[in-house]
XYZ file of N, CA and C in Angstrom:
699
model
N 88.833 100.108 94.882
C 89.427 99.831 93.574
C 88.481 100.293 92.484
N 89.028 100.620 91.325
C 88.189 101.046 90.242
C 88.239 100.020 89.135
N 87.222 99.860 88.402
C 87.163 99.883 86.988
C 86.835 98.646 86.239
N 87.151 98.694 84.973
C 86.810 97.640 84.052
C 87.851 96.557 84.151
N 87.509 95.466 84.797
C 88.469 94.405 85.054
C 88.237 93.255 84.081
N 89.225 92.888 83.264
C 89.043 91.796 82.327
C 89.002 90.464 83.043
N 88.199 89.558 82.524
C 88.195 88.208 83.060
C 89.480 87.507 82.648
N 89.800 86.421 83.357
C 91.049 85.726 83.080
C 91.151 85.296 81.636
N 90.038 84.849 81.068
C 90.069 84.364 79.696
C 90.346 85.436 78.671
N 90.240 86.704 79.050
C 90.456 87.778 78.084
C 91.855 88.363 78.177
N 92.673 87.870 79.112
C 94.025 88.392 79.224
C 94.785 88.142 77.937
N 95.444 89.177 77.435
C 96.204 89.011 76.202
C 97.622 89.462 76.419
N 98.559 88.582 76.150
C 99.967 88.929 76.226
C 100.714 88.289 75.066
N 99.958 87.983 73.999
C 100.522 87.482 72.756
C 101.485 86.326 73.001
N 101.026 85.333 73.783
C 101.815 84.137 73.992
C 102.870 84.241 75.069
N 103.037 85.420 75.640
C 104.049 85.605 76.674
C 103.564 85.054 77.998
N 104.514 84.674 78.855
C 104.158 84.276 80.211
C 103.737 85.482 81.047
N 103.994 86.685 80.551
C 103.580 87.899 81.251
C 102.063 88.050 81.175
N 101.408 88.105 82.333
C 99.950 88.227 82.353
C 99.478 89.636 82.669
N 100.257 90.396 83.426
C 99.822 91.739 83.799
C 101.023 92.549 84.278
N 100.857 93.873 84.236
C 101.881 94.787 84.734
C 101.233 95.653 85.819
N 101.875 95.704 86.971
C 101.369 96.437 88.128
C 102.356 97.546 88.446
N 101.864 98.781 88.451
C 102.745 99.939 88.548
C 102.484 100.757 89.801
N 103.548 101.065 90.515
C 103.473 102.029 91.603
C 103.248 103.423 91.007
N 102.863 104.385 91.846
C 102.553 105.724 91.352
C 103.635 106.743 91.727
N 103.711 107.129 93.013
C 104.639 108.185 93.436
C 106.087 107.753 93.254
N 106.834 108.536 92.503
C 108.237 108.251 92.286
C 108.505 107.258 91.184
N 107.454 106.560 90.734
C 107.595 105.590 89.640
C 107.023 106.158 88.355
N 105.766 106.592 88.399
C 105.132 107.188 87.222
C 105.070 108.708 87.293
N 104.917 109.236 88.499
C 104.877 110.692 88.680
C 105.992 111.108 89.634
N 106.600 112.228 89.350
C 107.771 112.683 90.093
C 107.332 113.432 91.349
N 106.793 112.666 92.315
C 106.166 113.295 93.486
C 106.778 112.889 94.819
N 107.777 112.001 94.838
C 108.355 111.632 96.125
C 108.916 112.868 96.833
N 109.529 113.772 96.073
C 110.022 115.012 96.654
C 108.901 115.898 97.149
N 107.750 115.854 96.461
C 106.595 116.636 96.884
C 106.166 116.225 98.287
N 106.111 114.897 98.519
C 105.664 114.416 99.830
C 106.587 114.909 100.936
N 107.890 114.853 100.706
C 108.823 115.314 101.739
C 108.691 116.816 101.954
N 108.519 117.569 100.885
C 108.335 119.014 101.016
C 107.093 119.330 101.838
N 106.012 118.590 101.562
C 104.753 118.801 102.285
C 104.920 118.445 103.762
N 105.565 117.318 104.029
C 105.785 116.926 105.419
C 106.633 117.965 106.150
N 107.654 118.467 105.472
C 108.514 119.493 106.073
C 107.724 120.757 106.391
N 106.889 121.188 105.442
C 106.105 122.415 105.615
C 105.075 122.266 106.738
N 104.383 121.134 106.766
C 103.350 120.939 107.793
C 103.980 120.901 109.183
N 105.098 120.205 109.320
C 105.731 120.142 110.639
C 106.356 121.484 111.021
N 106.814 122.251 110.030
C 107.320 123.598 110.325
C 106.205 124.455 110.909
N 104.989 124.276 110.363
C 103.855 125.044 110.888
C 103.504 124.637 112.314
N 103.957 123.444 112.711
C 103.729 122.958 114.073
C 104.907 123.278 114.988
N 105.921 123.942 114.406
C 107.077 124.352 115.201
C 108.190 123.335 115.263
N 108.244 122.435 114.270
C 109.262 121.388 114.294
C 110.009 121.337 112.960
N 111.294 121.034 113.039
C 112.129 120.879 111.848
C 112.430 119.405 111.634
N 112.186 118.912 110.427
C 112.445 117.508 110.138
C 113.913 117.301 109.783
N 114.449 116.200 110.252
C 115.820 115.813 109.931
C 115.821 115.167 108.556
N 116.662 115.643 107.654
C 116.668 115.112 106.295
C 116.965 113.617 106.265
N 117.620 113.104 107.284
C 117.912 111.668 107.341
C 116.645 110.841 107.467
N 115.559 111.452 107.938
C 114.301 110.720 108.093
C 113.612 110.472 106.761
N 114.030 111.180 105.746
C 113.374 111.042 104.448
C 113.409 109.601 103.953
N 114.514 108.916 104.145
C 114.636 107.535 103.682
C 113.783 106.582 104.511
N 113.417 106.992 105.713
C 112.583 106.154 106.567
C 111.125 106.228 106.146
N 110.664 107.407 105.766
C 109.237 107.592 105.481
C 108.882 107.387 104.013
N 109.865 107.373 103.107
C 109.565 107.290 101.685
C 108.940 105.938 101.336
N 107.916 105.997 100.506
C 107.324 104.787 99.969
C 106.361 104.060 100.875
N 106.236 104.488 102.098
C 105.392 103.768 103.040
C 103.983 104.316 103.111
N 103.099 103.618 103.833
C 101.745 104.127 104.041
C 101.782 105.387 104.892
N 100.816 106.254 104.710
C 100.818 107.511 105.440
C 100.726 107.293 106.945
N 99.997 106.282 107.373
C 99.889 106.046 108.807
C 101.255 105.759 109.416
N 102.092 105.000 108.690
C 103.417 104.694 109.202
C 104.325 105.922 109.161
N 104.313 106.611 108.015
C 105.184 107.774 107.850
C 104.806 108.881 108.825
N 103.514 109.197 108.875
C 103.057 110.265 109.760
C 103.273 109.894 111.219
N 103.008 108.628 111.542
C 103.208 108.181 112.915
C 104.661 108.283 113.345
N 105.562 107.920 112.437
C 106.987 108.032 112.743
C 107.368 109.486 113.002
N 106.890 110.397 112.144
C 107.272 111.803 112.278
C 106.701 112.429 113.545
N 105.502 112.025 113.934
C 104.935 112.525 115.190
C 105.808 112.080 116.363
N 106.188 110.809 116.353
C 107.008 110.281 117.455
C 108.400 110.906 117.457
N 108.978 111.079 116.258
C 110.345 111.601 116.174
C 110.429 113.060 116.602
N 109.382 113.825 116.305
C 109.420 115.261 116.617
C 108.753 115.600 117.938
N 107.847 114.725 118.381
C 107.078 115.039 119.570
C 105.992 116.065 119.306
N 105.603 116.213 118.049
C 104.590 117.212 117.679
C 103.258 116.921 118.365
N 102.587 117.973 118.767
C 101.299 117.857 119.456
C 100.177 117.833 118.421
N 100.021 116.687 117.759
C 98.986 116.541 116.755
C 98.639 115.060 116.646
N 97.365 114.769 116.434
C 96.933 113.384 116.296
C 97.173 112.870 114.884
N 97.224 111.566 114.756
C 97.494 110.949 113.465
C 96.409 111.284 112.444
N 95.150 111.243 112.845
C 94.062 111.532 111.901
C 94.137 112.967 111.387
N 94.374 113.914 112.292
C 94.461 115.318 111.876
C 95.661 115.542 110.974
N 96.792 114.927 111.316
C 97.988 115.095 110.500
C 97.783 114.505 109.103
N 97.128 113.356 109.024
C 96.872 112.732 107.730
C 96.061 113.648 106.827
N 95.040 114.267 107.386
C 94.215 115.202 106.601
C 95.047 116.388 106.125
N 95.859 116.948 107.022
C 96.676 118.118 106.660
C 97.695 117.776 105.583
N 98.294 116.605 105.672
C 99.279 116.202 104.665
C 98.616 115.981 103.310
N 97.479 115.299 103.296
C 96.772 115.072 102.032
C 96.300 116.381 101.411
N 95.786 117.294 102.245
C 95.335 118.594 101.739
C 96.497 119.357 101.113
N 97.633 119.369 101.799
C 98.795 120.103 101.300
C 99.333 119.468 100.019
N 99.306 118.126 99.944
C 99.793 117.442 98.751
C 98.884 117.736 97.557
N 97.575 117.691 97.777
C 96.636 118.003 96.691
C 96.878 119.419 96.171
N 97.105 120.353 97.081
C 97.385 121.724 96.659
C 98.652 121.783 95.821
N 99.657 121.011 96.207
C 100.930 121.011 95.487
C 100.765 120.449 94.069
N 100.046 119.332 93.928
C 99.934 118.722 92.601
C 98.963 119.481 91.703
N 98.127 120.327 92.287
C 97.274 121.181 91.461
C 98.117 122.146 90.636
N 99.304 122.476 91.116
C 100.162 123.439 90.429
C 101.133 122.763 89.470
N 101.540 121.530 89.777
C 102.477 120.822 88.910
C 102.431 119.342 89.235
N 102.436 118.520 88.196
C 102.463 117.078 88.391
C 103.281 116.463 87.253
N 104.603 116.539 87.358
C 105.460 116.025 86.285
C 105.504 114.509 86.259
N 105.483 113.944 85.054
C 105.638 112.510 84.899
C 107.117 112.147 84.921
N 107.403 110.928 85.344
C 108.772 110.438 85.302
C 109.161 110.158 83.843
N 110.436 110.327 83.494
C 110.866 110.036 82.120
C 110.504 108.605 81.722
N 109.886 108.473 80.570
C 109.523 107.162 80.057
C 108.151 106.676 80.469
N 107.495 107.360 81.412
C 106.218 106.875 81.929
C 105.120 106.905 80.871
N 104.952 108.018 80.193
C 103.891 108.141 79.194
C 104.093 107.134 78.070
N 105.328 106.972 77.623
C 105.616 106.033 76.544
C 105.312 104.601 76.951
N 105.696 104.206 78.190
C 105.451 102.849 78.665
C 103.961 102.564 78.777
N 103.193 103.493 79.346
C 101.746 103.288 79.479
C 101.082 103.128 78.118
N 101.484 103.944 77.166
C 100.910 103.850 75.823
C 101.258 102.514 75.169
N 102.476 102.045 75.376
C 102.903 100.775 74.787
C 102.126 99.601 75.376
N 101.937 99.603 76.682
C 101.169 98.531 77.318
C 99.726 98.523 76.821
N 99.154 99.708 76.668
C 97.784 99.802 76.178
C 97.682 99.336 74.731
N 98.647 99.709 73.911
C 98.634 99.319 72.498
C 98.633 97.803 72.334
N 99.332 97.102 73.230
C 99.430 95.644 73.151
C 98.439 94.938 74.076
N 97.520 95.711 74.641
C 96.433 95.182 75.469
C 96.937 94.348 76.649
N 97.990 94.849 77.287
C 98.515 94.205 78.494
C 97.720 94.716 79.696
N 97.039 93.863 80.432
C 96.299 94.318 81.609
C 97.242 95.036 82.591
N 96.834 96.214 82.999
C 97.704 97.077 83.799
C 96.933 97.643 84.988
N 97.585 97.676 86.150
C 96.958 98.241 87.346
C 97.895 99.249 87.998
N 97.305 100.245 88.629
C 98.039 101.227 89.422
C 97.911 100.812 90.877
N 99.044 100.635 91.561
C 99.034 100.129 92.933
C 99.856 101.083 93.799
N 99.178 101.816 94.681
C 99.846 102.881 95.419
C 99.530 102.826 96.905
N 100.479 103.273 97.728
C 100.227 103.435 99.156
C 99.472 104.731 99.437
N 99.369 105.609 98.445
C 98.607 106.850 98.618
C 97.124 106.543 98.780
N 96.404 107.463 99.399
C 94.978 107.278 99.605
C 94.205 107.480 98.302
N 92.968 106.949 98.298
C 92.133 107.035 97.096
C 91.956 108.481 96.640
N 91.799 109.406 97.547
C 91.573 110.803 97.161
C 92.751 111.338 96.350
N 93.961 110.876 96.653
C 95.141 111.318 95.915
C 95.218 110.614 94.570
N 94.994 109.307 94.551
C 95.031 108.559 93.291
C 94.048 109.144 92.291
N 92.852 109.477 92.761
C 91.834 109.999 91.845
C 92.195 111.374 91.294
N 93.069 112.108 91.965
C 93.547 113.384 91.425
C 94.652 113.169 90.393
N 95.407 112.082 90.556
C 96.544 111.821 89.673
C 96.126 111.070 88.412
N 95.142 110.182 88.518
C 94.758 109.338 87.385
C 94.451 110.108 86.101
N 93.718 111.229 86.156
C 93.451 111.948 84.903
C 94.722 112.449 84.213
N 95.752 112.756 84.993
C 97.014 113.219 84.407
C 97.745 112.055 83.745
N 97.753 110.905 84.416
C 98.401 109.729 83.849
C 97.628 109.174 82.660
N 96.303 109.284 82.721
C 95.428 108.683 81.729
C 94.719 107.499 82.355
N 93.544 107.728 82.923
C 92.815 106.661 83.605
C 92.532 105.491 82.678
N 92.438 105.769 81.385
C 92.136 104.723 80.413
C 93.241 103.681 80.300
N 94.415 103.986 80.799
C 95.529 103.038 80.717
C 95.451 101.940 81.777
N 94.585 102.110 82.777
C 94.559 101.191 83.908
C 93.230 100.459 83.998
N 93.297 99.131 84.051
C 92.081 98.339 84.241
C 91.532 98.526 85.641
N 92.418 98.768 86.589
C 91.988 99.037 87.962
C 93.107 99.751 88.716
N 92.757 100.256 89.878
C 93.747 100.879 90.757
C 93.450 100.465 92.187
N 94.513 100.340 92.969
C 94.410 99.947 94.376
C 95.072 101.031 95.213
N 94.329 101.576 96.170
C 94.844 102.639 97.040
C 95.239 102.078 98.399
N 96.125 102.798 99.079
C 96.626 102.338 100.362
C 95.570 102.244 101.442
N 94.497 103.042 101.320
C 93.440 103.007 102.325
C 92.298 102.077 101.929
N 92.543 101.193 100.946
C 91.504 100.262 100.499
C 91.854 98.804 100.792
N 92.984 98.571 101.415
C 93.400 97.205 101.732
C 93.681 97.111 103.234
N 93.518 95.919 103.814
C 93.751 95.782 105.262
C 95.160 96.192 105.671
N 96.141 95.833 104.838
C 97.537 96.191 105.097
C 98.134 96.673 103.781
N 98.724 97.837 103.793
C 99.325 98.342 102.567
C 100.821 98.012 102.558
N 101.540 98.546 101.590
C 102.973 98.275 101.476
C 103.670 98.625 102.802
N 104.611 97.818 103.265
C 105.376 96.765 102.591
C 104.741 95.384 102.600
N 103.482 95.264 103.033
C 102.795 93.982 102.999
C 102.359 93.671 101.561
N 102.137 92.414 101.227
C 101.811 92.047 99.851
C 100.375 92.334 99.432
N 99.517 92.689 100.387
C 98.084 92.808 100.121
C 97.724 93.636 98.884
N 98.311 94.836 98.671
C 97.909 95.626 97.507
C 98.205 94.919 96.180
N 99.348 94.255 96.093
C 99.697 93.584 94.838
C 98.901 92.303 94.648
N 98.605 91.611 95.726
C 97.738 90.435 95.624
C 96.336 90.848 95.185
N 95.841 91.975 95.714
C 94.514 92.466 95.325
C 94.482 92.857 93.855
N 95.531 93.522 93.388
C 95.582 93.939 91.986
C 95.645 92.737 91.060
N 96.475 91.760 91.376
C 96.571 90.562 90.543
C 95.238 89.826 90.505
N 94.594 89.692 91.661
C 93.301 89.018 91.711
C 92.257 89.771 90.895
N 92.276 91.089 90.985
C 91.324 91.891 90.231
C 91.478 91.752 88.731
N 92.718 91.509 88.302
C 92.982 91.316 86.874
C 92.859 89.858 86.451
N 92.621 88.974 87.406
C 92.553 87.557 87.093
C 93.894 86.987 86.718
N 94.962 87.532 87.264
C 96.308 87.122 86.909
C 96.987 86.401 88.066
N 97.922 85.520 87.732
C 98.765 84.862 88.716
C 99.844 85.850 89.135
N 99.977 86.166 90.436
C 101.012 87.128 90.850
C 102.408 86.779 90.341
N 102.706 85.500 90.239
C 104.022 85.078 89.759
C 104.256 85.530 88.323
N 103.178 85.701 87.570
C 103.283 86.104 86.170
C 102.986 87.599 85.975
N 103.092 88.343 87.076
C 102.927 89.797 87.015
C 104.281 90.480 87.169
N 104.509 91.502 86.370
C 105.693 92.346 86.519
C 105.288 93.602 87.274
N 106.030 93.912 88.317
C 105.773 95.105 89.128
C 106.900 96.100 88.901
N 106.542 97.384 88.778
C 107.541 98.441 88.665
C 107.415 99.325 89.896
N 108.504 99.434 90.654
C 108.513 100.154 91.931
C 109.760 101.026 92.045
N 109.718 101.989 92.984
C 110.861 102.892 93.149
C 111.450 102.891 94.550
N 110.833 102.201 95.504
C 111.326 102.219 96.882
C 111.476 100.802 97.424
N 112.280 100.670 98.462
C 112.450 99.382 99.117
C 111.123 98.888 99.681
N 110.322 99.797 100.213
C 109.017 99.424 100.758
C 108.140 98.776 99.696
N 108.072 99.400 98.533
C 107.257 98.863 97.448
C 107.811 97.561 96.908
N 109.126 97.498 96.756
C 109.764 96.270 96.276
C 109.479 95.120 97.238
N 109.565 95.387 98.532
C 109.287 94.363 99.539
C 107.865 93.832 99.402
N 106.902 94.722 99.175
C 105.509 94.316 99.011
C 105.329 93.441 97.787
N 105.913 93.867 96.670
C 105.762 93.128 95.422
C 106.403 91.749 95.506
N 107.588 91.688 96.099
C 108.268 90.399 96.217
C 107.528 89.463 97.169
N 106.945 90.010 98.222
C 106.165 89.192 99.147
C 104.932 88.615 98.464
N 104.431 89.316 97.443
C 103.282 88.833 96.678
C 103.690 87.795 95.637
N 104.997 87.623 95.418
C 105.489 86.641 94.471
C 105.729 87.170 93.078
N 105.680 88.476 92.911
C 105.813 89.083 91.587
C 107.275 89.242 91.175
N 107.477 89.364 89.869
C 108.778 89.753 89.338
C 108.858 91.271 89.423
N 109.983 91.816 89.894
C 110.051 93.241 90.200
C 111.109 93.952 89.367
N 110.728 95.105 88.851
C 111.660 96.050 88.247
C 111.741 97.239 89.184
N 112.923 97.513 89.703
C 113.117 98.628 90.627
C 113.789 99.785 89.904
N 113.168 100.961 90.016
C 113.728 102.196 89.467
C 113.922 103.135 90.661
N 115.047 103.047 91.368
C 115.201 103.784 92.630
C 115.004 105.287 92.468
N 114.226 105.866 93.407
C 113.969 107.306 93.345
C 114.715 108.076 94.433
N 114.649 107.599 95.673
C 115.268 108.319 96.789
C 116.449 107.540 97.353
N 116.213 106.321 97.812
C 117.279 105.504 98.380
C 117.713 104.413 97.422
N 118.887 103.829 97.637
C 119.387 102.777 96.750
C 118.607 101.477 96.914
N 118.567 100.701 95.842
C 117.965 99.367 95.850
C 118.948 98.441 95.144
N 119.241 97.310 95.760
C 120.217 96.394 95.177
C 119.511 95.298 94.382
N 120.136 94.800 93.317
C 119.555 93.679 92.566
C 119.446 92.435 93.443
N 118.515 91.552 93.107
C 118.335 90.306 93.842
C 117.591 89.333 92.940
N 117.382 88.124 93.427
C 116.610 87.149 92.666
C 115.219 87.704 92.400
N 114.757 87.592 91.160
C 113.446 88.097 90.735
C 113.328 89.607 90.913
N 114.468 90.303 90.971
C 114.467 91.766 91.070
C 115.539 92.331 90.145
N 115.096 93.178 89.219
C 116.003 93.835 88.283
C 116.010 95.323 88.585
N 117.174 95.906 88.740
C 117.296 97.334 89.040
C 117.743 98.062 87.779
N 117.012 99.120 87.425
C 117.323 99.909 86.236
C 117.400 101.386 86.614
N 118.089 102.194 85.803
C 118.248 103.604 86.163
C 117.041 104.471 85.848
N 116.184 104.015 84.935
C 115.086 104.865 84.479
C 114.043 104.022 83.763
N 112.812 104.510 83.713
C 111.777 103.859 82.919
C 112.098 103.893 81.429
N 113.024 104.740 81.042
C 113.397 104.826 79.625
C 113.892 103.496 79.080
N 114.411 102.627 79.952
C 114.922 101.339 79.479
C 113.898 100.219 79.647
N 112.710 100.549 80.156
C 111.673 99.543 80.388
C 110.643 99.608 79.267
N 110.497 98.508 78.547
C 109.477 98.415 77.509
C 108.858 97.025 77.564
N 107.941 96.739 76.657
C 107.242 95.459 76.716
C 108.175 94.267 76.502
N 109.077 94.283 75.517
C 110.021 93.160 75.403
C 110.845 92.956 76.675
N 111.241 94.052 77.307
C 111.997 93.962 78.563
C 111.168 93.247 79.621
N 109.900 93.638 79.786
C 109.037 93.042 80.806
C 108.740 91.584 80.492
N 108.524 91.263 79.232
C 108.304 89.863 78.865
C 109.543 89.018 79.134
N 110.710 89.619 78.936
C 111.944 88.899 79.167
C 112.129 88.476 80.608
N 111.477 89.177 81.546
C 111.582 88.816 82.957
C 110.910 87.486 83.255
N 110.030 87.048 82.348
C 109.242 85.846 82.574
C 109.813 84.632 81.854
N 111.017 84.740 81.338
C 111.593 83.658 80.529
C 111.543 82.322 81.229
N 111.855 82.287 82.497
C 111.908 81.015 83.238
C 110.530 80.416 83.493
N 109.469 81.194 83.208
C 108.112 80.704 83.497
C 107.427 80.145 82.273
N 108.052 80.226 81.123
C 107.411 79.752 79.886
C 107.206 78.234 79.928
């Protein structure tokens, strides 16, 4: 994890029950979920295997060990998990070196949270090496800390990454708003006890208790996030 973490007493949310905002990265802030599938397709093609497009919904949003392990088993490719992980990360880094588009509304939301001094963390299943390549594009200054998938004992869909981020910010997970784009990420955030905003990227996500589904980050702003905490005041 990185960075300048405020103590609990310094949390500022201007009287709101909202204590912190925890944001997923791929498919939520940066338009890269398609990049990952393209990279997986290309790497397996080089191994002589064609991926079934139906598998995309299975591997999206998950930790690389799970996604890569599934694809090895599904294709029967003759490659170890460690070697495949390196090849996928290398190919992804090469891809984002050429283009790294932000999701609509992402830059505006990050700036708004920073302007109002809302403690914010980046919480991703991607490895630290990938997060550190993306942070300068997003603006590392917008995040008090970041949690990578290879820095916690269990990554998404387990609650560990969101519990770690909330603890690092000195916030109660129940008073944290999480923004996610996949069922895997939503499952992790809800298991941590957070209020969730889902912005589906690849597969559908249905509304549920403590889960609000929106079409785009364009409709997510600070009043919207504070409104999720109404019952906690």
